[in-house]
Amino acid sequence: MAKTEIEPIKAIRERFSKEIIEFREHSERRYYVLIDKKDLLKVVNSLFNDLKARYVIETGLDTPEGIEILYHFSFDNLGKVVSLRVLLSSEAPEVESISPIVKGAQWIEREIQDILGVKFLNHPDPRRFILADDWPEGVYPYRKR
């Protein structure tokens, strides 16, 4: 293990050794953890409720491999950020909403839904957020294809 690892990072690697597809230390302050979407709620719950990481934001990208959603969590007292990565199919991008665990995720998930067309399953309020009501269905401004 890298000598820059801190206790929460070690805990993530140990607790989720079977769920982690790829673990990358980008710098001593930034870690990227690729997981399967089926494991998302379990890992988010542990980060947020057990390890007390602060939810920062979600971001979404249209990549050649599919739609990637990144869930950014901070360990503020340590100056470390862990970003969970989930790769979704471009044809039918859907993933469970984390908003039942992290209430602050509701708004950004609605925004990502509008601009990338990701369906957040079990979201408490899946209405459009930033696009006009008359925006054409199936047209997503941040999609490359």
Tab-separated table of C-alpha atoms in Angstrom:
chain	number	residue	atom	x	y	z
A	1	MET	CA	0.000	0.000	0.000
A	2	ALA	CA	1.130	3.516	-0.744
A	3	LYS	CA	2.656	5.337	2.163
A	4	THR	CA	0.277	8.256	1.532
A	5	GLU	CA	-2.718	6.106	2.482
A	6	ILE	CA	-4.716	7.281	5.436
A	7	GLU	CA	-7.026	5.339	7.694
A	8	PRO	CA	-10.291	6.000	5.760
A	9	ILE	CA	-8.592	5.057	2.494
A	10	LYS	CA	-7.305	1.867	4.052
A	11	ALA	CA	-10.782	1.154	5.420
A	12	ILE	CA	-12.330	1.592	1.958
A	13	ARG	CA	-9.812	-0.757	0.379
A	14	GLU	CA	-10.306	-3.379	3.093
A	15	ARG	CA	-14.107	-3.184	3.370
A	16	PHE	CA	-14.673	-3.202	-0.374
A	17	SER	CA	-11.820	-5.291	-1.727
A	18	LYS	CA	-14.309	-7.450	-3.666
A	19	GLU	CA	-16.320	-4.508	-5.002
A	20	ILE	CA	-13.390	-2.366	-6.163
A	21	ILE	CA	-12.667	-2.884	-9.855
A	22	GLU	CA	-9.852	-0.333	-9.912
A	23	PHE	CA	-8.239	1.799	-7.223
A	24	ARG	CA	-6.119	4.721	-8.355
A	25	GLU	CA	-4.184	7.192	-6.244
A	26	HIS	CA	-4.091	10.267	-8.457
A	27	SER	CA	-2.137	12.264	-5.874
A	28	GLU	CA	-1.688	12.121	-2.138
A	29	ARG	CA	-4.935	14.106	-1.836
A	30	ARG	CA	-7.065	12.447	-4.507
A	31	TYR	CA	-8.247	8.844	-4.958
A	32	TYR	CA	-10.442	7.315	-7.674
A	33	VAL	CA	-12.339	4.101	-6.972
A	34	LEU	CA	-14.110	2.327	-9.825
A	35	ILE	CA	-17.004	0.124	-8.699
A	36	ASP	CA	-19.906	-1.628	-10.384
A	37	LYS	CA	-23.202	0.234	-10.183
A	38	LYS	CA	-24.768	-2.667	-8.274
A	39	ASP	CA	-22.417	-1.895	-5.364
A	40	LEU	CA	-22.974	1.864	-5.328
A	41	LEU	CA	-25.477	2.193	-2.481
A	42	LYS	CA	-23.512	-0.107	-0.185
A	43	VAL	CA	-20.262	1.815	-0.750
A	44	VAL	CA	-21.899	5.274	-0.530
A	45	ASN	CA	-23.655	4.317	2.700
A	46	SER	CA	-20.360	3.220	4.226
A	47	LEU	CA	-18.460	6.320	3.095
A	48	PHE	CA	-21.161	8.742	4.196
A	49	ASN	CA	-22.566	7.139	7.336
A	50	ASP	CA	-19.780	4.939	8.693
A	51	LEU	CA	-16.609	6.768	7.652
A	52	LYS	CA	-18.290	10.217	7.904
A	53	ALA	CA	-17.040	11.511	4.566
A	54	ARG	CA	-18.697	14.730	3.413
A	55	TYR	CA	-20.586	14.473	0.133
A	56	VAL	CA	-19.247	17.153	-2.213
A	57	ILE	CA	-20.983	16.672	-5.577
A	58	GLU	CA	-21.613	14.253	-8.429
A	59	THR	CA	-20.310	14.820	-11.916
A	60	GLY	CA	-21.150	13.100	-15.158
A	61	LEU	CA	-19.143	12.614	-18.341
A	62	ASP	CA	-19.880	11.158	-21.748
A	63	THR	CA	-16.818	9.037	-22.490
A	64	PRO	CA	-15.997	6.600	-25.315
A	65	GLU	CA	-16.647	3.752	-22.822
A	66	GLY	CA	-20.065	5.049	-21.721
A	67	ILE	CA	-21.535	7.562	-19.308
A	68	GLU	CA	-19.347	7.904	-16.236
A	69	ILE	CA	-20.777	9.213	-12.971
A	70	LEU	CA	-18.331	10.315	-10.286
A	71	TYR	CA	-19.409	10.681	-6.673
A	72	HIS	CA	-16.995	12.961	-4.824
A	73	PHE	CA	-16.552	12.608	-1.056
A	74	SER	CA	-14.192	14.587	1.156
A	75	PHE	CA	-12.410	13.805	4.371
A	76	ASP	CA	-12.066	17.487	5.225
A	77	ASN	CA	-9.974	17.072	8.350
A	78	LEU	CA	-7.404	15.151	6.292
A	79	GLY	CA	-7.594	17.156	3.060
A	80	LYS	CA	-8.403	14.023	1.036
A	81	VAL	CA	-11.032	13.432	-1.665
A	82	VAL	CA	-12.331	10.040	-2.751
A	83	SER	CA	-14.234	9.863	-6.020
A	84	LEU	CA	-16.332	6.779	-6.640
A	85	ARG	CA	-16.616	6.040	-10.352
A	86	VAL	CA	-19.478	4.151	-11.987
A	87	LEU	CA	-19.583	3.441	-15.713
A	88	LEU	CA	-23.005	3.187	-17.356
A	89	SER	CA	-24.122	2.054	-20.771
A	90	SER	CA	-24.572	4.929	-23.232
A	91	GLU	CA	-27.660	3.237	-24.673
A	92	ALA	CA	-29.575	3.001	-21.386
A	93	PRO	CA	-27.718	4.862	-18.641
A	94	GLU	CA	-29.364	4.133	-15.321
A	95	VAL	CA	-28.147	3.838	-11.783
A	96	GLU	CA	-29.702	3.924	-8.336
A	97	SER	CA	-30.131	7.370	-6.840
A	98	ILE	CA	-27.986	7.978	-3.779
A	99	SER	CA	-30.426	10.640	-2.536
A	100	PRO	CA	-32.169	8.247	-0.098
A	101	ILE	CA	-28.775	8.112	1.683
A	102	VAL	CA	-27.455	11.603	0.828
A	103	LYS	CA	-30.327	14.095	0.622
A	104	GLY	CA	-28.049	16.729	-0.941
A	105	ALA	CA	-27.677	14.607	-4.070
A	106	GLN	CA	-31.249	15.245	-5.259
A	107	TRP	CA	-30.553	18.449	-7.193
A	108	ILE	CA	-27.388	17.373	-8.990
A	109	GLU	CA	-28.911	14.044	-9.982
A	110	ARG	CA	-31.787	15.919	-11.594
A	111	GLU	CA	-29.294	18.137	-13.420
A	112	ILE	CA	-27.285	15.139	-14.680
A	113	GLN	CA	-30.549	13.544	-15.780
A	114	ASP	CA	-31.351	16.636	-17.867
A	115	ILE	CA	-27.957	17.154	-19.483
A	116	LEU	CA	-26.772	13.535	-19.929
A	117	GLY	CA	-29.969	11.505	-19.895
A	118	VAL	CA	-29.056	9.348	-16.904
A	119	LYS	CA	-32.033	7.797	-15.158
A	120	PHE	CA	-31.564	7.784	-11.397
A	121	LEU	CA	-33.689	4.900	-10.161
A	122	ASN	CA	-35.795	5.510	-7.045
A	123	HIS	CA	-35.111	9.252	-7.112
A	124	PRO	CA	-37.734	11.002	-4.946
A	125	ASP	CA	-38.372	13.813	-7.478
A	126	PRO	CA	-37.316	12.965	-11.059
A	127	ARG	CA	-38.833	16.067	-12.673
A	128	ARG	CA	-36.777	18.146	-15.070
A	129	PHE	CA	-34.530	20.606	-13.348
A	130	ILE	CA	-32.655	22.892	-15.737
A	131	LEU	CA	-34.079	22.197	-19.190
A	132	ALA	CA	-37.248	23.932	-20.364
A	133	ASP	CA	-40.483	21.961	-20.206
A	134	ASP	CA	-40.680	21.991	-24.005
A	135	TRP	CA	-37.117	20.663	-24.475
A	136	PRO	CA	-37.233	17.714	-26.908
A	137	GLU	CA	-37.331	14.260	-25.303
A	138	GLY	CA	-34.183	12.194	-25.846
A	139	VAL	CA	-31.959	15.223	-26.592
A	140	TYR	CA	-29.221	15.737	-24.008
A	141	PRO	CA	-26.946	18.775	-24.354
A	142	TYR	CA	-23.817	17.138	-22.870
A	143	ARG	CA	-24.016	13.931	-24.879
A	144	LYS	CA	-21.366	13.586	-27.570
A	145	ARG	CA	-23.433	11.185	-29.663
